[in-house]
Amino acid sequence: MEMIENFQTPELIIMLGVGLAVLLFGYRLKKIAFFIVWFMLGYLGMSYLMPQINNLVPEIAVSELYQNLLPIAGGLLLALMGFSIEKLCVGGICFVLVMLLAVQYFGTDMQTLAIAAVVGVIVAGAAVMLMKPATIIATSAVGAYAITLALMKLVPDISFETYYWPMILGITAIGGVFQFLTTKRIS
């Protein structure tokens, strides 16, 4: 939630719309969805790294311009890579999602990162072998994540502790089923 703490209502509505598009049409709009997913992952990753960057380079910490541009640059850099290399993109999405979940819930200890990296590589390898299902599940999960964060910020009465995981899992399941049903004849 820290990532979207300063988002205003128009930004949250855009995030909600993009999340819905990726959730429901991620496989059909693979290239666009990969661009969006990688941008979101790059932005989120840079947001997590900003405290360390601020400690290492104090000039960045005092510059509001750098504080705003570095996460966007990280998102664009990953988005451009993900747009051009499909298999690496699917494997990378799965790897980065595993790493982000590990950092968010277990911290940044070296052991945690090493275990998460091993799990991430295994998940990424499986995803590349199962390209269509992995693409559908990954885009559904990222769309569900974006929708859940936007809804929780737009409707502050929703309890984060109670509904975060049920919303992500439920929305991912709905998006996955929708995409599997609507892409039966598309390979």
PDB file of C-alpha atoms in Angstrom:
ATOM      1  CA  MET A   1       0.000   0.000   0.000  1.00  0.00           C
ATOM      2  CA  GLU A   2       2.990   2.319   0.485  1.00  0.00           C
ATOM      3  CA  MET A   3       3.475   2.438  -3.282  1.00  0.00           C
ATOM      4  CA  ILE A   4       0.103   4.096  -3.855  1.00  0.00           C
ATOM      5  CA  GLU A   5      -0.030   6.129  -0.660  1.00  0.00           C
ATOM      6  CA  ASN A   6       0.214   9.452  -2.532  1.00  0.00           C
ATOM      7  CA  PHE A   7      -2.066   8.487  -5.427  1.00  0.00           C
ATOM      8  CA  GLN A   8      -5.099  10.682  -5.972  1.00  0.00           C
ATOM      9  CA  THR A   9      -8.519   9.476  -7.181  1.00  0.00           C
ATOM     10  CA  PRO A  10      -7.817   9.902 -10.937  1.00  0.00           C
ATOM     11  CA  GLU A  11      -4.614   7.863 -10.665  1.00  0.00           C
ATOM     12  CA  LEU A  12      -6.409   5.162  -8.689  1.00  0.00           C
ATOM     13  CA  ILE A  13      -9.184   4.986 -11.285  1.00  0.00           C
ATOM     14  CA  ILE A  14      -6.584   4.613 -14.054  1.00  0.00           C
ATOM     15  CA  MET A  15      -4.857   1.903 -12.010  1.00  0.00           C
ATOM     16  CA  LEU A  16      -8.218   0.179 -11.537  1.00  0.00           C
ATOM     17  CA  GLY A  17      -8.982   0.327 -15.272  1.00  0.00           C
ATOM     18  CA  VAL A  18      -5.548  -0.923 -16.321  1.00  0.00           C
ATOM     19  CA  GLY A  19      -5.746  -3.690 -13.713  1.00  0.00           C
ATOM     20  CA  LEU A  20      -9.152  -4.733 -15.049  1.00  0.00           C
ATOM     21  CA  ALA A  21      -7.859  -4.804 -18.634  1.00  0.00           C
ATOM     22  CA  VAL A  22      -4.838  -6.918 -17.669  1.00  0.00           C
ATOM     23  CA  LEU A  23      -7.003  -9.168 -15.480  1.00  0.00           C
ATOM     24  CA  LEU A  24      -9.554  -9.970 -18.184  1.00  0.00           C
ATOM     25  CA  PHE A  25      -7.622  -9.593 -21.434  1.00  0.00           C
ATOM     26  CA  GLY A  26      -4.004 -10.213 -20.441  1.00  0.00           C
ATOM     27  CA  TYR A  27      -3.480 -13.127 -22.821  1.00  0.00           C
ATOM     28  CA  ARG A  28      -5.257 -11.481 -25.758  1.00  0.00           C
ATOM     29  CA  LEU A  29      -3.280  -8.286 -25.266  1.00  0.00           C
ATOM     30  CA  LYS A  30      -0.036 -10.082 -24.421  1.00  0.00           C
ATOM     31  CA  LYS A  31       2.409  -7.464 -25.607  1.00  0.00           C
ATOM     32  CA  ILE A  32       0.508  -4.563 -24.048  1.00  0.00           C
ATOM     33  CA  ALA A  33      -0.180  -6.586 -20.903  1.00  0.00           C
ATOM     34  CA  PHE A  34       3.495  -7.513 -20.605  1.00  0.00           C
ATOM     35  CA  PHE A  35       4.440  -3.862 -20.966  1.00  0.00           C
ATOM     36  CA  ILE A  36       1.951  -2.867 -18.248  1.00  0.00           C
ATOM     37  CA  VAL A  37       2.887  -5.756 -15.949  1.00  0.00           C
ATOM     38  CA  TRP A  38       6.602  -5.077 -16.283  1.00  0.00           C
ATOM     39  CA  PHE A  39       6.077  -1.378 -15.738  1.00  0.00           C
ATOM     40  CA  MET A  40       4.122  -2.080 -12.541  1.00  0.00           C
ATOM     41  CA  LEU A  41       6.753  -4.556 -11.328  1.00  0.00           C
ATOM     42  CA  GLY A  42       9.621  -2.186 -12.157  1.00  0.00           C
ATOM     43  CA  TYR A  43       7.868   0.716 -10.467  1.00  0.00           C
ATOM     44  CA  LEU A  44       7.123  -1.378  -7.381  1.00  0.00           C
ATOM     45  CA  GLY A  45      10.662  -2.785  -7.294  1.00  0.00           C
ATOM     46  CA  MET A  46      12.213   0.666  -7.506  1.00  0.00           C
ATOM     47  CA  SER A  47       9.823   1.887  -4.808  1.00  0.00           C
ATOM     48  CA  TYR A  48      11.135  -0.868  -2.519  1.00  0.00           C
ATOM     49  CA  LEU A  49      14.735   0.026  -3.405  1.00  0.00           C
ATOM     50  CA  MET A  50      14.365   3.801  -2.951  1.00  0.00           C
ATOM     51  CA  PRO A  51      15.260   3.777   0.791  1.00  0.00           C
ATOM     52  CA  GLN A  52      18.539   1.949   0.028  1.00  0.00           C
ATOM     53  CA  ILE A  53      19.281   4.262  -2.919  1.00  0.00           C
ATOM     54  CA  ASN A  54      18.552   7.284  -0.721  1.00  0.00           C
ATOM     55  CA  ASN A  55      21.026   5.997   1.882  1.00  0.00           C
ATOM     56  CA  LEU A  56      23.735   5.384  -0.709  1.00  0.00           C
ATOM     57  CA  VAL A  57      23.283   8.630  -2.682  1.00  0.00           C
ATOM     58  CA  PRO A  58      22.131  11.492  -0.415  1.00  0.00           C
ATOM     59  CA  GLU A  59      21.660  13.839  -3.402  1.00  0.00           C
ATOM     60  CA  ILE A  60      18.807  11.639  -4.589  1.00  0.00           C
ATOM     61  CA  ALA A  61      17.170  11.682  -1.159  1.00  0.00           C
ATOM     62  CA  VAL A  62      16.803  15.477  -1.176  1.00  0.00           C
ATOM     63  CA  SER A  63      15.619  15.790  -4.779  1.00  0.00           C
ATOM     64  CA  GLU A  64      11.878  15.425  -5.297  1.00  0.00           C
ATOM     65  CA  LEU A  65      12.488  15.065  -9.029  1.00  0.00           C
ATOM     66  CA  TYR A  66      14.664  11.967  -8.523  1.00  0.00           C
ATOM     67  CA  GLN A  67      12.217  10.573  -5.973  1.00  0.00           C
ATOM     68  CA  ASN A  68       9.475  10.695  -8.614  1.00  0.00           C
ATOM     69  CA  LEU A  69      11.497   9.816 -11.721  1.00  0.00           C
ATOM     70  CA  LEU A  70      13.546   6.833 -10.523  1.00  0.00           C
ATOM     71  CA  PRO A  71      10.546   4.512  -9.944  1.00  0.00           C
ATOM     72  CA  ILE A  72       9.102   5.572 -13.319  1.00  0.00           C
ATOM     73  CA  ALA A  73      12.471   4.949 -15.003  1.00  0.00           C
ATOM     74  CA  GLY A  74      12.714   1.520 -13.383  1.00  0.00           C
ATOM     75  CA  GLY A  75       9.207   0.724 -14.579  1.00  0.00           C
ATOM     76  CA  LEU A  76       9.925   1.875 -18.131  1.00  0.00           C
ATOM     77  CA  LEU A  77      13.218  -0.009 -18.287  1.00  0.00           C
ATOM     78  CA  LEU A  78      11.603  -3.289 -17.272  1.00  0.00           C
ATOM     79  CA  ALA A  79       8.540  -2.588 -19.440  1.00  0.00           C
ATOM     80  CA  LEU A  80      10.645  -2.148 -22.569  1.00  0.00           C
ATOM     81  CA  MET A  81      12.474  -5.380 -21.853  1.00  0.00           C
ATOM     82  CA  GLY A  82       9.252  -7.272 -21.176  1.00  0.00           C
ATOM     83  CA  PHE A  83       7.641  -5.923 -24.321  1.00  0.00           C
ATOM     84  CA  SER A  84      10.325  -7.386 -26.550  1.00  0.00           C
ATOM     85  CA  ILE A  85      11.197 -10.790 -25.067  1.00  0.00           C
ATOM     86  CA  GLU A  86       8.107 -12.943 -24.446  1.00  0.00           C
ATOM     87  CA  LYS A  87       9.520 -16.078 -22.787  1.00  0.00           C
ATOM     88  CA  LEU A  88      11.935 -14.113 -20.673  1.00  0.00           C
ATOM     89  CA  CYS A  89       9.036 -11.833 -19.840  1.00  0.00           C
ATOM     90  CA  VAL A  90       6.786 -14.606 -18.519  1.00  0.00           C
ATOM     91  CA  GLY A  91       9.617 -16.215 -16.582  1.00  0.00           C
ATOM     92  CA  GLY A  92      10.723 -12.839 -15.286  1.00  0.00           C
ATOM     93  CA  ILE A  93       7.212 -11.855 -14.185  1.00  0.00           C
ATOM     94  CA  CYS A  94       6.940 -15.037 -12.153  1.00  0.00           C
ATOM     95  CA  PHE A  95      10.445 -14.616 -10.697  1.00  0.00           C
ATOM     96  CA  VAL A  96       9.881 -10.963  -9.775  1.00  0.00           C
ATOM     97  CA  LEU A  97       6.455 -11.699  -8.260  1.00  0.00           C
ATOM     98  CA  VAL A  98       8.014 -14.381  -6.038  1.00  0.00           C
ATOM     99  CA  MET A  99      10.795 -11.988  -4.995  1.00  0.00           C
ATOM    100  CA  LEU A 100       8.371  -9.119  -4.287  1.00  0.00           C
ATOM    101  CA  LEU A 101       6.110 -11.367  -2.212  1.00  0.00           C
ATOM    102  CA  ALA A 102       9.117 -12.620  -0.249  1.00  0.00           C
ATOM    103  CA  VAL A 103      10.370  -9.084   0.419  1.00  0.00           C
ATOM    104  CA  GLN A 104       6.918  -7.827   1.361  1.00  0.00           C
ATOM    105  CA  TYR A 105       6.074 -10.659   3.772  1.00  0.00           C
ATOM    106  CA  PHE A 106       9.419 -12.025   4.968  1.00  0.00           C
ATOM    107  CA  GLY A 107      11.831  -9.092   4.770  1.00  0.00           C
ATOM    108  CA  THR A 108      15.113  -8.494   3.010  1.00  0.00           C
ATOM    109  CA  ASP A 109      17.453 -10.803   4.907  1.00  0.00           C
ATOM    110  CA  MET A 110      20.006 -12.527   2.697  1.00  0.00           C
ATOM    111  CA  GLN A 111      18.643 -16.000   3.525  1.00  0.00           C
ATOM    112  CA  THR A 112      15.116 -14.931   2.635  1.00  0.00           C
ATOM    113  CA  LEU A 113      16.267 -13.456  -0.672  1.00  0.00           C
ATOM    114  CA  ALA A 114      18.315 -16.568  -1.512  1.00  0.00           C
ATOM    115  CA  ILE A 115      15.420 -18.935  -0.814  1.00  0.00           C
ATOM    116  CA  ALA A 116      13.015 -16.682  -2.718  1.00  0.00           C
ATOM    117  CA  ALA A 117      15.427 -16.569  -5.664  1.00  0.00           C
ATOM    118  CA  VAL A 118      15.610 -20.381  -5.820  1.00  0.00           C
ATOM    119  CA  VAL A 119      11.816 -20.657  -5.618  1.00  0.00           C
ATOM    120  CA  GLY A 120      11.515 -17.868  -8.192  1.00  0.00           C
ATOM    121  CA  VAL A 121      13.788 -19.670 -10.652  1.00  0.00           C
ATOM    122  CA  ILE A 122      11.777 -22.895 -10.264  1.00  0.00           C
ATOM    123  CA  VAL A 123       8.486 -21.044 -10.756  1.00  0.00           C
ATOM    124  CA  ALA A 124       9.917 -19.139 -13.745  1.00  0.00           C
ATOM    125  CA  GLY A 125      11.116 -22.374 -15.369  1.00  0.00           C
ATOM    126  CA  ALA A 126       7.716 -23.974 -14.933  1.00  0.00           C
ATOM    127  CA  ALA A 127       6.056 -20.859 -16.336  1.00  0.00           C
ATOM    128  CA  VAL A 128       8.162 -20.933 -19.508  1.00  0.00           C
ATOM    129  CA  MET A 129       7.311 -24.602 -20.040  1.00  0.00           C
ATOM    130  CA  LEU A 130       3.593 -23.843 -19.615  1.00  0.00           C
ATOM    131  CA  MET A 131       3.504 -20.563 -21.547  1.00  0.00           C
ATOM    132  CA  LYS A 132      -0.235 -19.994 -22.142  1.00  0.00           C
ATOM    133  CA  PRO A 133      -1.462 -21.000 -18.653  1.00  0.00           C
ATOM    134  CA  ALA A 134       1.416 -19.109 -17.028  1.00  0.00           C
ATOM    135  CA  THR A 135       0.651 -15.978 -19.046  1.00  0.00           C
ATOM    136  CA  ILE A 136      -3.017 -16.151 -18.109  1.00  0.00           C
ATOM    137  CA  ILE A 137      -2.324 -16.767 -14.420  1.00  0.00           C
ATOM    138  CA  ALA A 138       0.439 -14.139 -14.208  1.00  0.00           C
ATOM    139  CA  THR A 139      -1.617 -11.428 -15.930  1.00  0.00           C
ATOM    140  CA  SER A 140      -4.655 -12.325 -13.812  1.00  0.00           C
ATOM    141  CA  ALA A 141      -2.600 -12.094 -10.622  1.00  0.00           C
ATOM    142  CA  VAL A 142      -1.048  -8.746 -11.534  1.00  0.00           C
ATOM    143  CA  GLY A 143      -4.442  -7.363 -12.575  1.00  0.00           C
ATOM    144  CA  ALA A 144      -5.975  -8.588  -9.328  1.00  0.00           C
ATOM    145  CA  TYR A 145      -3.150  -6.980  -7.347  1.00  0.00           C
ATOM    146  CA  ALA A 146      -3.665  -3.620  -9.060  1.00  0.00           C
ATOM    147  CA  ILE A 147      -7.450  -3.796  -8.629  1.00  0.00           C
ATOM    148  CA  THR A 148      -7.173  -4.774  -4.968  1.00  0.00           C
ATOM    149  CA  LEU A 149      -4.757  -1.953  -4.115  1.00  0.00           C
ATOM    150  CA  ALA A 150      -6.861   0.618  -5.986  1.00  0.00           C
ATOM    151  CA  LEU A 151     -10.110  -0.532  -4.370  1.00  0.00           C
ATOM    152  CA  MET A 152      -8.621  -0.550  -0.888  1.00  0.00           C
ATOM    153  CA  LYS A 153      -7.398   3.008  -1.363  1.00  0.00           C
ATOM    154  CA  LEU A 154     -10.646   4.213  -2.993  1.00  0.00           C
ATOM    155  CA  VAL A 155     -12.856   2.532  -0.360  1.00  0.00           C
ATOM    156  CA  PRO A 156     -11.037   3.016   2.962  1.00  0.00           C
ATOM    157  CA  ASP A 157     -13.723   1.082   4.879  1.00  0.00           C
ATOM    158  CA  ILE A 158     -12.416  -2.200   3.424  1.00  0.00           C
ATOM    159  CA  SER A 159     -10.239  -3.871   6.071  1.00  0.00           C
ATOM    160  CA  PHE A 160      -6.785  -4.565   4.618  1.00  0.00           C
ATOM    161  CA  GLU A 161      -6.019  -7.338   7.123  1.00  0.00           C
ATOM    162  CA  THR A 162      -9.310  -9.123   6.505  1.00  0.00           C
ATOM    163  CA  TYR A 163      -9.881  -8.766   2.763  1.00  0.00           C
ATOM    164  CA  TYR A 164      -6.462  -8.334   1.089  1.00  0.00           C
ATOM    165  CA  TRP A 165      -5.724 -11.998   0.321  1.00  0.00           C
ATOM    166  CA  PRO A 166      -9.345 -13.082  -0.297  1.00  0.00           C
ATOM    167  CA  MET A 167      -9.712 -10.223  -2.805  1.00  0.00           C
ATOM    168  CA  ILE A 168      -6.455 -11.009  -4.609  1.00  0.00           C
ATOM    169  CA  LEU A 169      -7.148 -14.746  -4.780  1.00  0.00           C
ATOM    170  CA  GLY A 170     -10.813 -14.322  -5.727  1.00  0.00           C
ATOM    171  CA  ILE A 171     -10.184 -11.694  -8.385  1.00  0.00           C
ATOM    172  CA  THR A 172      -7.267 -13.729  -9.784  1.00  0.00           C
ATOM    173  CA  ALA A 173      -9.509 -16.792 -10.011  1.00  0.00           C
ATOM    174  CA  ILE A 174     -12.255 -14.828 -11.777  1.00  0.00           C
ATOM    175  CA  GLY A 175      -9.780 -13.320 -14.247  1.00  0.00           C
ATOM    176  CA  GLY A 176      -8.070 -16.663 -14.866  1.00  0.00           C
ATOM    177  CA  VAL A 177     -11.343 -18.487 -15.527  1.00  0.00           C
ATOM    178  CA  PHE A 178     -12.519 -15.667 -17.805  1.00  0.00           C
ATOM    179  CA  GLN A 179      -9.285 -15.709 -19.807  1.00  0.00           C
ATOM    180  CA  PHE A 180      -9.191 -19.521 -20.094  1.00  0.00           C
ATOM    181  CA  LEU A 181     -12.802 -19.570 -21.335  1.00  0.00           C
ATOM    182  CA  THR A 182     -12.352 -16.744 -23.853  1.00  0.00           C
ATOM    183  CA  THR A 183      -9.013 -17.923 -25.281  1.00  0.00           C
ATOM    184  CA  LYS A 184      -9.761 -21.612 -25.906  1.00  0.00           C
ATOM    185  CA  ARG A 185      -9.063 -21.356 -29.632  1.00  0.00           C
ATOM    186  CA  ILE A 186      -6.129 -18.946 -29.378  1.00  0.00           C
ATOM    187  CA  SER A 187      -2.666 -20.435 -29.060  1.00  0.00           C
TER     188      SER A 187
END
